[in-house]
Amino acid sequence: RVAGPCVMVLFGVTGDLAKRKLLPAIYDLGNRGLLPPGFSLVGFARRDWKDQDFAQLTHDAVKAHARTPFREEVWKQIREGIHFVPGEFSDDGAFDALAMALAEIDETRGTGGNYAFYLSVPPKFFPVVVEQLKRTGLSDAPDGSWRRVVIEKPFGHDLKSAHELNEITTSAFPESSIFRIDHYLGKETVQNIMALRFANNLYEPIWNRSFVDHVQITMAEDIGIGGRAGYYDGIGAARDVIQNHLLQLLALVAMEDPTSFEANSLRREKEKVLKAVRLPANLGLNTARGQYSAGWQGGEKVVGYLQEEGISPQSTTETYAAIKLEIANRRWAGVPFYLRTGKRLGRRVTEVAVVFQRAPHLPFSKDDTEILGQNALVVRVQPDEGITVRFGSKVPGTAMEVRDVSMDFAYGESFLESSPEAYERLLLDVMIGDPPLFPHQREVELSWNILDPIEEFWATQGQPEPYESGSWGPESADAMMARDGRVWRRL
Ligand code: BG6
């Protein structure tokens, strides 16, 4: 899969995402030979910079964060296509200069008027940037060329604002030119959920309410909010990752098989599942929210959320969220899906665990069957990417004793190929114009539809329950599972 010649215009070049993910991903694509000939990278920011300053920032970001080794010839290829346009988003002159710079790049590098505009900026700037792209005609693709816009979450704050944001974006770009990034869909292990389910005949017959007891989707992080107070406060764990990453995981795990992996077929199946999601009647008992307090992590003393720089000491923003959902369709009726995420938890791990019902009868001694867990299939999204199946096995010896064991698939052992970073895959897809791994606006809105009532309920609940940094979250999350006679998986 290779892209044709094009320009990537990056708004927000000095941001964290650009430095840690986007610029290194561009380099890694170059290193894998996947950047198109003539590829050019234009940075736009409110800095009094020349091309060489942006090149320096890119160089530093690549050196610090690229996954592939630094090679001078790859860097040289990228460096040749680097340009910088200084300016404010509200400055017409700066956007006129951008349009001129792009026309010149087309002349000198043969990029043919193909531009991807990557808005790595807070959503409050979307309207003005989109307006400028419209005013300068940059959003209109002349015949034979393309114009695409890439937007990063958060896609709004709730259903209403997501809708408004979309109105703004679609006023300048047709839906087919809008690429909404949910970087979890760019992860190998996440795409592999589809391969696991639909390339095999082993799992699908038992992937339903007749065999599955429940599903647990966990995204645990050991980091706190770092320098992201401005973004995170008032948003919280559920809007930050459940609305997007975890509901996308749920959709992939629960959807029916798409007729193909073409965007419309795949999105349609995800939408059907999201539409069938039901909230429990009692949100107080079936959701949990927490906020990290001081504690120890990785041998270091860390402060609580309320003491983080830039956070109001009265903040009611949650840094941990757990919710129980059901899916009202024939395959899943009555099977709970438990979703949880949190910052400053015991360790960084994301996984999807499909937990099966117990065998209907166990002809073993009572002692044995008491220690036997439920069968589970666990997709280890990260780290230690792979899949584990947990099942009972005979303990070697002269008695018929049984115990849980694991069967593991690990990427590193089965494949020589290394996994591209999520952003590498997604940036390449943008340049190629391949949309399946980008959520449609309908998915975004269906996900807000699920979250909005929970957020509204939480807004009436005051302070989230504190949990110690380095622990596994608030007690109310364990109590929520215990009421259902279940426990969170120990990670
Ligand atoms: C982002 C969230 O979308 O995902 C962050 O905004 C979170 O809060 C990050 O830390 C985690 O991504 P990953 O790829 O490290 O799991």
mmCIF file of N, CA and C in Angstrom, residues 267-313:
data_model
loop_
_atom_site.group_PDB
_atom_site.id
_atom_site.type_symbol
_atom_site.label_atom_id
_atom_site.label_comp_id
_atom_site.label_asym_id
_atom_site.label_seq_id
_atom_site.Cartn_x
_atom_site.Cartn_y
_atom_site.Cartn_z
ATOM 1 N N ARG A 267 -18.345 0.106 9.348
ATOM 2 C CA ARG A 267 -18.981 1.114 10.197
ATOM 3 C C ARG A 267 -20.432 0.753 10.484
ATOM 4 N N ARG A 268 -21.111 0.206 9.479
ATOM 5 C CA ARG A 268 -22.521 -0.143 9.675
ATOM 6 C C ARG A 268 -22.673 -1.156 10.809
ATOM 7 N N GLU A 269 -21.785 -2.143 10.845
ATOM 8 C CA GLU A 269 -21.883 -3.160 11.901
ATOM 9 C C GLU A 269 -21.567 -2.549 13.266
ATOM 10 N N LYS A 270 -20.569 -1.677 13.311
ATOM 11 C CA LYS A 270 -20.253 -1.038 14.599
ATOM 12 C C LYS A 270 -21.430 -0.176 15.063
ATOM 13 N N GLU A 271 -22.006 0.538 14.117
ATOM 14 C CA GLU A 271 -23.135 1.407 14.480
ATOM 15 C C GLU A 271 -24.299 0.599 15.039
ATOM 16 N N LYS A 272 -24.549 -0.567 14.442
ATOM 17 C CA LYS A 272 -25.679 -1.382 14.911
ATOM 18 C C LYS A 272 -25.486 -1.774 16.371
ATOM 19 N N VAL A 273 -24.265 -2.130 16.719
ATOM 20 C CA VAL A 273 -23.994 -2.523 18.110
ATOM 21 C C VAL A 273 -24.119 -1.310 19.034
ATOM 22 N N LEU A 274 -23.534 -0.200 18.631
ATOM 23 C CA LEU A 274 -23.586 0.984 19.505
ATOM 24 C C LEU A 274 -25.039 1.415 19.730
ATOM 25 N N LYS A 275 -25.832 1.238 18.685
ATOM 26 C CA LYS A 275 -27.246 1.597 18.802
ATOM 27 C C LYS A 275 -27.965 0.663 19.769
ATOM 28 N N ALA A 276 -27.493 -0.573 19.876
ATOM 29 C CA ALA A 276 -28.162 -1.565 20.730
ATOM 30 C C ALA A 276 -27.677 -1.514 22.181
ATOM 31 N N VAL A 277 -26.708 -0.649 22.476
ATOM 32 C CA VAL A 277 -26.198 -0.590 23.857
ATOM 33 C C VAL A 277 -27.265 0.005 24.781
ATOM 34 N N ARG A 278 -27.448 -0.641 25.936
ATOM 35 C CA ARG A 278 -28.415 -0.157 26.928
ATOM 36 C C ARG A 278 -27.698 0.119 28.242
ATOM 37 N N LEU A 279 -28.095 1.213 28.887
ATOM 38 C CA LEU A 279 -27.541 1.522 30.206
ATOM 39 C C LEU A 279 -28.354 0.804 31.255
ATOM 40 N N PRO A 280 -27.722 0.431 32.379
ATOM 41 C CA PRO A 280 -28.501 -0.168 33.462
ATOM 42 C C PRO A 280 -29.438 0.878 34.067
ATOM 43 N N ALA A 281 -30.537 0.397 34.641
ATOM 44 C CA ALA A 281 -31.520 1.340 35.184
ATOM 45 C C ALA A 281 -30.913 2.140 36.343
ATOM 46 N N ASN A 282 -30.150 1.488 37.184
ATOM 47 C CA ASN A 282 -29.615 2.191 38.348
ATOM 48 C C ASN A 282 -28.145 2.574 38.133
ATOM 49 N N LEU A 283 -27.940 3.819 37.703
ATOM 50 C CA LEU A 283 -26.568 4.238 37.387
ATOM 51 C C LEU A 283 -25.711 4.360 38.647
ATOM 52 N N GLY A 284 -26.352 4.621 39.773
ATOM 53 C CA GLY A 284 -25.605 4.730 41.025
ATOM 54 C C GLY A 284 -24.923 3.424 41.379
ATOM 55 N N LEU A 285 -25.602 2.317 41.121
ATOM 56 C CA LEU A 285 -25.039 1.020 41.500
ATOM 57 C C LEU A 285 -24.193 0.405 40.389
ATOM 58 N N ASN A 286 -24.359 0.881 39.191
ATOM 59 C CA ASN A 286 -23.697 0.217 38.064
ATOM 60 C C ASN A 286 -22.658 1.069 37.338
ATOM 61 N N THR A 287 -22.252 2.137 37.999
ATOM 62 C CA THR A 287 -21.111 2.898 37.499
ATOM 63 C C THR A 287 -20.249 3.234 38.713
ATOM 64 N N ALA A 288 -18.996 3.565 38.468
ATOM 65 C CA ALA A 288 -18.140 3.997 39.576
ATOM 66 C C ALA A 288 -17.212 5.072 39.042
ATOM 67 N N ARG A 289 -16.929 6.058 39.871
ATOM 68 C CA ARG A 289 -15.954 7.064 39.447
ATOM 69 C C ARG A 289 -15.016 7.371 40.597
ATOM 70 N N GLY A 290 -13.772 7.608 40.255
ATOM 71 C CA GLY A 290 -12.777 7.870 41.288
ATOM 72 C C GLY A 290 -11.812 8.956 40.851
ATOM 73 N N GLN A 291 -11.033 9.397 41.831
ATOM 74 C CA GLN A 291 -10.032 10.433 41.567
ATOM 75 C C GLN A 291 -8.780 10.027 42.334
ATOM 76 N N TYR A 292 -7.616 10.025 41.683
ATOM 77 C CA TYR A 292 -6.438 9.525 42.389
ATOM 78 C C TYR A 292 -5.960 10.485 43.468
ATOM 79 N N SER A 293 -5.570 9.893 44.577
ATOM 80 C CA SER A 293 -4.952 10.675 45.639
ATOM 81 C C SER A 293 -3.459 10.336 45.636
ATOM 82 N N ALA A 294 -2.718 10.977 46.518
ATOM 83 C CA ALA A 294 -1.267 10.763 46.533
ATOM 84 C C ALA A 294 -0.953 9.290 46.785
ATOM 85 N N GLY A 295 0.243 8.890 46.447
ATOM 86 C CA GLY A 295 0.625 7.495 46.682
ATOM 87 C C GLY A 295 2.003 7.245 46.118
ATOM 88 N N TRP A 296 2.310 5.984 45.959
ATOM 89 C CA TRP A 296 3.620 5.586 45.441
ATOM 90 C C TRP A 296 3.437 4.913 44.114
ATOM 91 N N GLN A 297 4.306 5.264 43.180
ATOM 92 C CA GLN A 297 4.244 4.601 41.897
ATOM 93 C C GLN A 297 5.641 4.453 41.320
ATOM 94 N N GLY A 298 5.971 3.233 40.949
ATOM 95 C CA GLY A 298 7.311 2.968 40.425
ATOM 96 C C GLY A 298 8.389 3.437 41.387
ATOM 97 N N GLY A 299 8.149 3.277 42.676
ATOM 98 C CA GLY A 299 9.149 3.651 43.672
ATOM 99 C C GLY A 299 9.221 5.147 43.944
ATOM 100 N N GLU A 300 8.295 5.898 43.340
ATOM 101 C CA GLU A 300 8.320 7.349 43.558
ATOM 102 C C GLU A 300 7.041 7.821 44.212
ATOM 103 N N LYS A 301 7.204 8.863 45.039
ATOM 104 C CA LYS A 301 6.011 9.423 45.664
ATOM 105 C C LYS A 301 5.341 10.337 44.644
ATOM 106 N N VAL A 302 4.030 10.173 44.446
ATOM 107 C CA VAL A 302 3.339 11.030 43.475
ATOM 108 C C VAL A 302 2.190 11.764 44.153
ATOM 109 N N VAL A 303 1.862 12.946 43.610
ATOM 110 C CA VAL A 303 0.808 13.750 44.235
ATOM 111 C C VAL A 303 -0.564 13.305 43.749
ATOM 112 N N GLY A 304 -1.579 13.704 44.480
ATOM 113 C CA GLY A 304 -2.952 13.397 44.086
ATOM 114 C C GLY A 304 -3.405 14.340 42.976
ATOM 115 N N TYR A 305 -4.529 13.987 42.358
ATOM 116 C CA TYR A 305 -5.042 14.786 41.238
ATOM 117 C C TYR A 305 -5.271 16.237 41.649
ATOM 118 N N LEU A 306 -5.836 16.417 42.844
ATOM 119 C CA LEU A 306 -6.181 17.779 43.264
ATOM 120 C C LEU A 306 -4.950 18.634 43.547
ATOM 121 N N GLN A 307 -3.801 17.980 43.706
ATOM 122 C CA GLN A 307 -2.565 18.748 43.930
ATOM 123 C C GLN A 307 -1.776 18.932 42.632
ATOM 124 N N GLU A 308 -2.234 18.354 41.538
ATOM 125 C CA GLU A 308 -1.507 18.517 40.273
ATOM 126 C C GLU A 308 -1.551 19.987 39.858
ATOM 127 N N GLU A 309 -0.479 20.397 39.188
ATOM 128 C CA GLU A 309 -0.411 21.787 38.751
ATOM 129 C C GLU A 309 -1.543 22.106 37.769
ATOM 130 N N GLY A 310 -2.225 23.200 38.017
ATOM 131 C CA GLY A 310 -3.273 23.621 37.082
ATOM 132 C C GLY A 310 -4.637 23.035 37.381
ATOM 133 N N ILE A 311 -4.734 22.224 38.450
ATOM 134 C CA ILE A 311 -6.037 21.626 38.786
ATOM 135 C C ILE A 311 -6.613 22.337 40.012
ATOM 136 N N SER A 312 -7.888 22.708 39.900
ATOM 137 C CA SER A 312 -8.529 23.368 41.038
ATOM 138 C C SER A 312 -8.676 22.361 42.184
ATOM 139 N N PRO A 313 -8.388 22.785 43.422
ATOM 140 C CA PRO A 313 -8.499 21.854 44.559
ATOM 141 C C PRO A 313 -9.926 21.338 44.781
#
